[in-house]
Coordinates of C-alpha atoms in Angstrom, one line a residue:
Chain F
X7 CA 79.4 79.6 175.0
X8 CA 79.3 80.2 171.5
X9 CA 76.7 80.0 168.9
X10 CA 77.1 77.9 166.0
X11 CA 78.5 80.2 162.9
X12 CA 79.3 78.7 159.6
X13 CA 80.5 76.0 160.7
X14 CA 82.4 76.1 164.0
X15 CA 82.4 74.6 167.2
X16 CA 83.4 74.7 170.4
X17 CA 84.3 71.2 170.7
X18 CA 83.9 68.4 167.3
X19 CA 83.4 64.8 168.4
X20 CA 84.8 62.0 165.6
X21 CA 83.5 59.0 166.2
X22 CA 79.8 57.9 167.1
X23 CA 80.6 54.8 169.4
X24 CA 80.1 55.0 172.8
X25 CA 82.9 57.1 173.9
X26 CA 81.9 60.1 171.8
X27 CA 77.8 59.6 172.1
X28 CA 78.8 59.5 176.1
X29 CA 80.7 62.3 175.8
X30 CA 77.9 64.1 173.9
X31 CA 75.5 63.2 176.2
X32 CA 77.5 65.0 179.0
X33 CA 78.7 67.8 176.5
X34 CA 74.9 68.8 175.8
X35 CA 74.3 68.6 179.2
X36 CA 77.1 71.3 180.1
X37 CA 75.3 73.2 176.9
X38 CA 78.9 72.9 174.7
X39 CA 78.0 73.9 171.2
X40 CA 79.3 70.7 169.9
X41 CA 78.6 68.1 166.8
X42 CA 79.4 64.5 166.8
X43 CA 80.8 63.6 163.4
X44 CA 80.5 59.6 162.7
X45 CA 78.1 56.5 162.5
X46 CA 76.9 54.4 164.7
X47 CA 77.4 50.7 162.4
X48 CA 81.3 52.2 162.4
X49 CA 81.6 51.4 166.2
X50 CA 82.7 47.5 167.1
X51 CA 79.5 47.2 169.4
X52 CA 77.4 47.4 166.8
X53 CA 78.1 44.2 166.1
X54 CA 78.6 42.8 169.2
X55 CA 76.0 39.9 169.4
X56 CA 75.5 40.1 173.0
X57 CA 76.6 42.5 175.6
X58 CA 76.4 41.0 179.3
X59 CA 78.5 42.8 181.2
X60 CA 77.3 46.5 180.9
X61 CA 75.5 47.2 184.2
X62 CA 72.2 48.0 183.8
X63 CA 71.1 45.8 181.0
X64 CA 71.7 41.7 181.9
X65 CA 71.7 40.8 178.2
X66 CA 71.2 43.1 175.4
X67 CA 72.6 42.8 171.8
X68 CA 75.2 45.4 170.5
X69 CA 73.3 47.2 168.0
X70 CA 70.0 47.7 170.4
X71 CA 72.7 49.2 173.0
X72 CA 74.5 51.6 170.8
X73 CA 70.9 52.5 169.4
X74 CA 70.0 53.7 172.8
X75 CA 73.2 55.7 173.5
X76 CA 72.5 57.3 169.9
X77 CA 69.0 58.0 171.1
X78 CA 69.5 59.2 174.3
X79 CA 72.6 62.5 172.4
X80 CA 69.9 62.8 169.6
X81 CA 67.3 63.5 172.5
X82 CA 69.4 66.0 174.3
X83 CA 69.7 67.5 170.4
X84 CA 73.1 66.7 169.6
X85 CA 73.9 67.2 166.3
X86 CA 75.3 63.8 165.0
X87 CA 76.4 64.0 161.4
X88 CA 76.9 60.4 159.3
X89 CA 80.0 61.3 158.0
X90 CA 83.7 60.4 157.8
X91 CA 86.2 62.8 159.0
X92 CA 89.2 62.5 156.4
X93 CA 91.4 65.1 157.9
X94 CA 92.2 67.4 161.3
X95 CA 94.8 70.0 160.8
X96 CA 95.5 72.1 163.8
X97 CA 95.0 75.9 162.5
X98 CA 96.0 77.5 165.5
X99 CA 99.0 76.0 167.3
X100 CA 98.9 77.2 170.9
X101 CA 102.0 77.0 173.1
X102 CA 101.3 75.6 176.6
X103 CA 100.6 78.8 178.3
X104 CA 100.2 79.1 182.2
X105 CA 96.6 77.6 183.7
X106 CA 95.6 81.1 184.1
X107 CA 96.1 82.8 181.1
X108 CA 94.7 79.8 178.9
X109 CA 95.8 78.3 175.5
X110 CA 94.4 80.9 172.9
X111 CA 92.6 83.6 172.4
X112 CA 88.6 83.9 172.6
X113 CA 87.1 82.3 170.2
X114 CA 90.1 81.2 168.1
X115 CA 89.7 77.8 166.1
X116 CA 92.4 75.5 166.8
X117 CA 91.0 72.8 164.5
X118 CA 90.0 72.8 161.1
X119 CA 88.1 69.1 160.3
X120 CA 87.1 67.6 156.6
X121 CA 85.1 65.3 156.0
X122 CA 84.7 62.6 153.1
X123 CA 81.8 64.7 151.7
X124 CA 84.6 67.5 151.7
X125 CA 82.7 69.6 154.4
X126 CA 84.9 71.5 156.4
X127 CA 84.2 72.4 159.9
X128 CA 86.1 74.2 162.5
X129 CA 86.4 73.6 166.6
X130 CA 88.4 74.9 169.4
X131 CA 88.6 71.3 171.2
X132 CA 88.5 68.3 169.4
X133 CA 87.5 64.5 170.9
X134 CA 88.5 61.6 168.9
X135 CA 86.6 58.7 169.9
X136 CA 87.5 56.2 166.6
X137 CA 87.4 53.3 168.2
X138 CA 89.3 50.7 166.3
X139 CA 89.2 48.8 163.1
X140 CA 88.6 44.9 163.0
X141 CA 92.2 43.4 162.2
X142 CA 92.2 41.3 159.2
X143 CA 94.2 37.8 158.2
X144 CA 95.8 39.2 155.2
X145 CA 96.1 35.7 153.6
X146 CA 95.6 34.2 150.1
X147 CA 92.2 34.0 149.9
X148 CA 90.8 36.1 152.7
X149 CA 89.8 38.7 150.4
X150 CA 88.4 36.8 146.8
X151 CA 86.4 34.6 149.7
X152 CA 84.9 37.7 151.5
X153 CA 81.0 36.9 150.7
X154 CA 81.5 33.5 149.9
X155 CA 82.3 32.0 153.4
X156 CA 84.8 34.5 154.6
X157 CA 82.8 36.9 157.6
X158 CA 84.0 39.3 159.9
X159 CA 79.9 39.6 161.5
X160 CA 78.8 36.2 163.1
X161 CA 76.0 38.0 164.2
X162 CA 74.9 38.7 160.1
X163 CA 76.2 35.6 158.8
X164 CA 75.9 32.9 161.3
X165 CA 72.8 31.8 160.3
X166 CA 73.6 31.2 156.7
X167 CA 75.9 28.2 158.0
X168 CA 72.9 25.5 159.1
X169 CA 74.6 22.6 159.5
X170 CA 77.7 23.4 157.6
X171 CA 81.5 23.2 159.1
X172 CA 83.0 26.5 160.1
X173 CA 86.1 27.9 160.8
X174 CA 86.4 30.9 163.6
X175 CA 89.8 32.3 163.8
X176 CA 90.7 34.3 166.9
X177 CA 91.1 33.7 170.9
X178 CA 89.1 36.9 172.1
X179 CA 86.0 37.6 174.0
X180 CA 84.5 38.1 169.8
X181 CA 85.9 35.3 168.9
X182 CA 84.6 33.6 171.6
X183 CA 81.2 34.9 171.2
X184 CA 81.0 34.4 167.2
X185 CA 81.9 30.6 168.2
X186 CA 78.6 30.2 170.1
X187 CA 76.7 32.2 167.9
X188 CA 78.1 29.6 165.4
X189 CA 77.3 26.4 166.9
X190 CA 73.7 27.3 167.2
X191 CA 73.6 27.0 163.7
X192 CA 76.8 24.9 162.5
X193 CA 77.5 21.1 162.6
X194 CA 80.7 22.2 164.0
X195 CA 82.7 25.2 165.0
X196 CA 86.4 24.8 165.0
X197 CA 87.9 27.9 167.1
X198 CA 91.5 28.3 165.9
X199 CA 93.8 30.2 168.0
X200 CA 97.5 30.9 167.6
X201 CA 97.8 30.6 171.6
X202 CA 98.0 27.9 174.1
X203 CA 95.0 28.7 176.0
X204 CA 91.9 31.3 175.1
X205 CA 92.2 34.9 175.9
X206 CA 88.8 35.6 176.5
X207 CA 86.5 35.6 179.8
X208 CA 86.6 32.2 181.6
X209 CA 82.6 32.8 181.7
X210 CA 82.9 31.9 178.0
X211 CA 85.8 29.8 177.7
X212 CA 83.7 27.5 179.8
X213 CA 80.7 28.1 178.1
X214 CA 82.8 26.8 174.7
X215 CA 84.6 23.9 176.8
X216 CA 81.2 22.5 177.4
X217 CA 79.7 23.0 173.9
X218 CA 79.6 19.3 172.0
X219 CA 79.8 21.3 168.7
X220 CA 83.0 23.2 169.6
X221 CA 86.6 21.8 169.1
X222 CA 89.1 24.7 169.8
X223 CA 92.2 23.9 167.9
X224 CA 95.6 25.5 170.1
X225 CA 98.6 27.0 168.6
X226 CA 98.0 27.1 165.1
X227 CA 97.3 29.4 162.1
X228 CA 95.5 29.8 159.1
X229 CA 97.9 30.3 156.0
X230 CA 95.4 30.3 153.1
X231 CA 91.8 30.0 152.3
X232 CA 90.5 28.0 149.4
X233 CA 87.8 26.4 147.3
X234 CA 86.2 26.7 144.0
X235 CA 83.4 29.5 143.8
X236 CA 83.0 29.4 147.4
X237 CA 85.2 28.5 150.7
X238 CA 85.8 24.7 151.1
X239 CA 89.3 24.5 153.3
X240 CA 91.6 26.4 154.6
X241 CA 95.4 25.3 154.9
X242 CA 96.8 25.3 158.6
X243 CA 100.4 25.7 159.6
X244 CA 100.4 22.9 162.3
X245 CA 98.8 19.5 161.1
X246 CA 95.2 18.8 162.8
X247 CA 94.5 14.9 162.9
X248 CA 98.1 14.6 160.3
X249 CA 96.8 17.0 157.8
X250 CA 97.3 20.9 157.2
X251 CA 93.9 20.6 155.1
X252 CA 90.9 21.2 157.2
X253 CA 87.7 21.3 155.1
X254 CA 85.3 23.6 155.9
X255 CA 82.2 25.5 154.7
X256 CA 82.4 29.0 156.7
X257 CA 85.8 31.6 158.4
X258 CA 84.8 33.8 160.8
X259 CA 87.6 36.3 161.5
X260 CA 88.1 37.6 164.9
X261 CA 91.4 38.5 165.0
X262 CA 91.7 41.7 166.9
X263 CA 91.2 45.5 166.5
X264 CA 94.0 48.1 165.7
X265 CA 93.5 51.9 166.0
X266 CA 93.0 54.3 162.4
X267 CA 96.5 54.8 162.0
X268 CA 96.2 57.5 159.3
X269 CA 94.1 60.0 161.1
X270 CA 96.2 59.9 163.8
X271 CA 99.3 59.9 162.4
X272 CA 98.4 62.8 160.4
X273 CA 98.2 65.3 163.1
X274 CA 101.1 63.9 164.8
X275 CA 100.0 62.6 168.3
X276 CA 101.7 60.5 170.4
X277 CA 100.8 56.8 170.3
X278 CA 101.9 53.3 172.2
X279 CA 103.9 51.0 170.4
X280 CA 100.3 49.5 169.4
X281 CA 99.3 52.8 167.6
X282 CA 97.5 53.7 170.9
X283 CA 96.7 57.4 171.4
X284 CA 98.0 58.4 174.8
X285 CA 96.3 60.4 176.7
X286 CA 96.6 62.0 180.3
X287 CA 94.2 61.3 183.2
X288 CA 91.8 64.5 181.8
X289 CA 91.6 62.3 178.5
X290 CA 94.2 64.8 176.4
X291 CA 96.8 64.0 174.1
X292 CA 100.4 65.3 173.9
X293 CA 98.6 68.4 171.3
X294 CA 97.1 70.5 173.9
X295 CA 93.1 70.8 173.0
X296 CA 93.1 67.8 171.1
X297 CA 91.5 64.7 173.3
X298 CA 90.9 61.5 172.5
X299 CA 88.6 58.8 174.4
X300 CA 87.5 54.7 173.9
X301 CA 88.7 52.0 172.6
X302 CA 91.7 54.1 170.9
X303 CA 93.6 55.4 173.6
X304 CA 96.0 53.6 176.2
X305 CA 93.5 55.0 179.0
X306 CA 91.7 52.7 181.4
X307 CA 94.5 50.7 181.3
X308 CA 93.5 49.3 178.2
X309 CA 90.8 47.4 179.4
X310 CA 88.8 48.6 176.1
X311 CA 85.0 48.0 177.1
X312 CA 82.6 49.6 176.6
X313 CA 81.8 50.7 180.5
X314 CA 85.5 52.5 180.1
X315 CA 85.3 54.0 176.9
X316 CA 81.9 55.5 178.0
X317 CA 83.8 56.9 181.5
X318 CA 87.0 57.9 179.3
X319 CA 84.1 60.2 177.4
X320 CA 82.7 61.7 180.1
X321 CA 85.8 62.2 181.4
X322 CA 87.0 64.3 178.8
X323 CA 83.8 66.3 178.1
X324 CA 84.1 67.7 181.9
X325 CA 88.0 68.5 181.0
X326 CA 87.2 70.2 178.1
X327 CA 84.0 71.8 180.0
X328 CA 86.2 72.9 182.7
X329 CA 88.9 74.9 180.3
X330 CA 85.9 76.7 178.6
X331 CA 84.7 77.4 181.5
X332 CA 88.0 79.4 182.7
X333 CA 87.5 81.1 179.1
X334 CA 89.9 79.4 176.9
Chain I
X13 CA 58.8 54.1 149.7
X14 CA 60.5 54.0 146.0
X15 CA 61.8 50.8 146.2
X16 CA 59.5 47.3 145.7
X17 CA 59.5 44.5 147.5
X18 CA 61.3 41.5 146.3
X19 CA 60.2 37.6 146.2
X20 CA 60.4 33.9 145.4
X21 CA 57.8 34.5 143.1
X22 CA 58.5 37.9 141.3
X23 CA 62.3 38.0 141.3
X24 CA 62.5 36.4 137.6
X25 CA 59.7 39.4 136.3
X26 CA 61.1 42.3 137.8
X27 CA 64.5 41.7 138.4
X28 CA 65.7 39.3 135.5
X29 CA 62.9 40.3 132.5
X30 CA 63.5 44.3 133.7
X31 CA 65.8 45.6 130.7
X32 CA 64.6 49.1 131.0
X33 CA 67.4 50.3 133.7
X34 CA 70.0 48.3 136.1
X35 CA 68.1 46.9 139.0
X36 CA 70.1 46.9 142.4
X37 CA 68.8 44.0 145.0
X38 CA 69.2 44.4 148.6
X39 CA 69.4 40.8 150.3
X40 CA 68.9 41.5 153.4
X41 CA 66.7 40.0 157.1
X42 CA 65.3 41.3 159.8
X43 CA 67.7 40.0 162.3
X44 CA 70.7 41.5 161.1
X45 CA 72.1 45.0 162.3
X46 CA 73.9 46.3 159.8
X47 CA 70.9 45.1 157.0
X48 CA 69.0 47.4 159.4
X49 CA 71.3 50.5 158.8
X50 CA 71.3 50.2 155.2
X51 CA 68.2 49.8 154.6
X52 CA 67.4 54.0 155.2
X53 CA 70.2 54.6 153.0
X54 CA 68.4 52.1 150.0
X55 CA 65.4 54.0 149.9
X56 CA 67.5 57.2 150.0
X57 CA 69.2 55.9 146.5
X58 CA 65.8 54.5 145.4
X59 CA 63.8 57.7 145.8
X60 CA 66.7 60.0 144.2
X61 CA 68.2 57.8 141.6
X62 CA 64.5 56.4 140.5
X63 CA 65.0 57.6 136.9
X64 CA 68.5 55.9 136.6
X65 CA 67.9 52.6 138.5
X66 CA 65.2 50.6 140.0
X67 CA 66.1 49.1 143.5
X68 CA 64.4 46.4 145.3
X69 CA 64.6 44.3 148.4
X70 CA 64.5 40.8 149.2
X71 CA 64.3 39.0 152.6
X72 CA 66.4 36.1 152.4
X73 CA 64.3 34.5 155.2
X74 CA 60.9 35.2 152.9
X75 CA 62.8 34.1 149.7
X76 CA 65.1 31.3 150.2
X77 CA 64.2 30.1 147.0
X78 CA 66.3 33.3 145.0
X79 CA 68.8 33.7 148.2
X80 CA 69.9 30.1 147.3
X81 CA 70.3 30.8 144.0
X82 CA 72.6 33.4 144.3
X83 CA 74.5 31.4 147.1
X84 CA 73.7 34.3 149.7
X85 CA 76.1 33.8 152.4
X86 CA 76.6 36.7 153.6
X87 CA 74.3 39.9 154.7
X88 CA 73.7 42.7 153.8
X89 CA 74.8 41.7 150.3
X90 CA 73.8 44.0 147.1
X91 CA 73.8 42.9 143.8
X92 CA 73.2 45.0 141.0
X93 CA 71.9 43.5 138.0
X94 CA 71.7 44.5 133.8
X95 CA 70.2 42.8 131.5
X96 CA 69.6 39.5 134.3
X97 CA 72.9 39.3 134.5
X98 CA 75.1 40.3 137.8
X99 CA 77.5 43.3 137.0
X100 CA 78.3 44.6 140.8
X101 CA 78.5 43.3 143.9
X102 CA 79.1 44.9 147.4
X103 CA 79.6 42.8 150.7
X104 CA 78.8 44.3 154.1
X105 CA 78.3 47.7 155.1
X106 CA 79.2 50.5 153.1
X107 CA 78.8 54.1 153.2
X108 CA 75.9 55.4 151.2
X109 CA 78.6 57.0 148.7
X110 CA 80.3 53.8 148.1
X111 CA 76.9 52.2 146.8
X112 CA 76.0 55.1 144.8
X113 CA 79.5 55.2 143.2
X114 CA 78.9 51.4 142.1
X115 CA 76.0 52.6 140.3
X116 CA 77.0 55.4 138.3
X117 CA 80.1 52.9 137.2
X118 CA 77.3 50.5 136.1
X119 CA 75.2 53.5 134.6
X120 CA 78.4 54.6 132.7

């Protein structure tokens, strides 16, 4: 395979969570001249506070598990760039040819890739492993509170809330998790969830049903966040105990993850109703040579862990080993 | 390492009395991830951007004293002084170019 030239690539991961450091780990190990182009904090495990169900490891925090995948590429001598890719245009575009004859010519560049620091690389195969972006409230207040009791990291945060009243919003295994994390710390952790019952593993829902300093609060919603300098209530749209005023010192939002809809819809892939990239069972979209793995795709039947997104990587590094193998 | 170390007891004379340059302060601790990521890219801005700014770190857990002051809530927070006063303020992880873009507004 090719040697690296000004530039190019045989295959360009985006994204440096653990689909696309999985996927360099098998890419290095089939010797594709590749680079990984992302950051490790960008990826949602990095702040995960405690992983427990990634075999291998009983408990391990988030950030110590995405350090060892980013550890284990860099030791195989992937080269992982901290950068942000701002744009893919496809250079080359290839009609679906027969299997035999292959999508391009030798050595063509399908994809041409900048990046924030307006460096611009070139690839024949591209794997976008993004992830997805924490959701936000978009409320009054969310944003003028962000520092000053608005959080979307328990893990960083949770500490800072020693005896205070807090607020998680969410009904997910994060939210969940941020809640416990909480009430190690907090007086009292009110889990607010627009649903009738939690969404998250019954492992934890118990774990929060049997926590004294937990009161999960059903069916209801934040509409604004307020206070003086810092956050001292936030305004509900269903009365708690006859008032829509809770007071409280501490929000930790958990509200989700959506895809990076402006990458995506750039280079014009198909997506779910969701803004899910869908991909077939080799891990490629509807724009041949352009695969996408993790958390961002409708794969795995959008189980979205971390145990799939590392399979949906490895899955498309031996796809896109196997058509540079046949000389595409 | 271009960047001091930050405490209680000299956070008034270095940070507060400095009128030379801006000072940016990294609140940080040791438990937190993404205070663990930015800390590389504060000595980065420290060792290149020494002439412009001075940069120092404080441990929230060592200085309680100065993180209460400044109603530290959240980590990792940076706070970029002039004159004692705060002029900039940046919540949470950013990219290294987002920081040093703060500071050449402040230098400006």
């Amino acid at each position: 395979m090719e040697n690296n030239k000004q530039n190019k690539y045989d295959l360009i991961i985006i994204g440096a969570g653990p689909a696309g450091l999985a996927a360099s780990v098998y890419a290095s190990r089939y010797k594709i001249n590749h680079l990984v182009i992302g950051q490790i904090f960008d990826s949602s495990l990095f702040k995960a506070h405690l992983v427990e169900n990634y075999p291998g490891f009983e408990k391990i925090k988030g950030a110590d598990l995405i350090q060892k995948f980013y550890e284990q590429a860099k030791n195989l001598e992937a080269e992982i760039i901290s950068e942000e890719t701002v744009n893919i245009i496809q250079t080359h575009p290839q009609p679906p040819l027969p299997e035999k004859t292959g999508r391009g010519k030798r050595g063509v560049k399908n994809f041409k890739i900048t990046t924030n620091l307006n460096k611009i690389f070139e690839s024949r195969f591209i794997l976008l492993t993004l992830g997805t972006k924490q959701r936000k409230l978009n409320i009054p207040g969310e944003k003028e509170f962000l520092g000053r009791g608005v959080s979307y990291c328990a893990v960083c945060d949770a500490a800072f809330f020693k005896n205070k009243k807090t607020a998680v919003v969410g009904g997910s295994d994060s939210a969940a998790m941020a809640a416990l994390l909480l009430a190690e710390h907090a007086e009292k952790v009110f889990l607010i969830y627009r649903k009738g019952e939690l969404r998250c593993e019954p492992v934890k829902k118990e774990q929060i049903e049997k926590n004294p300093k937990i009161e999960v609060i059903y069916e209801t919603n934040i509409k604004k966040i307020g206070g003086q300098s810092k956050v001292e209530f936030v305004k509900l749209d269903k009365e708690y105990k006859n008032d829509l005023k809770l007071e409280i010192n501490g929000v930790f939002v958990e509200v989700g993850a959506v895809p990076p809809e402006t990458l995506i819809r750039n280079i014009g892939i198909e997506t779910d109703q969701g803004g899910y990239i869908v991909i077939d069972k080799k891990g490629e979209t509807t724009i041949k040579g352009f695969y996408a793995a993790g958390d961002v795709t409708t794969g795995s039947n959008g189980l979205r862990q971390i145990v799939t997104a590392v399979s949906e990587g490895a899955i498309a590094a031996t796809s896109i080993y196997e058509e540079l193998k046949k000389g595409n | 390492m271009a960047e001091i170390i930050l405490t209680d007891q000299n956070f008034e004379s270095e940070v507060i009395e400095f009128k030379s340059t801006p000072v940016l302060v990294d609140f940080w601790a040791p438990w937190c991830g993404p205070c663990q990521m930015i800390g590389p890219m504060i000595t980065e801005i420290a060792d290149e951007m020494k002439d412009k700014i001075k940069v120092g770190k404080l441990n929230v857990d060592e200085s309680p004293e100065t993180a209460g002051k400044y109603e530290i809530i959240s980590i990792p927070s940076l706070k970029i002084f002039k004159d004692g006063e705060i002029v900039d303020e940046i919540v949470g992880l950013q990219p290294k170019e987002v920081i040093v873009e703060k500071i050449k507004k402040v230098l400006e």
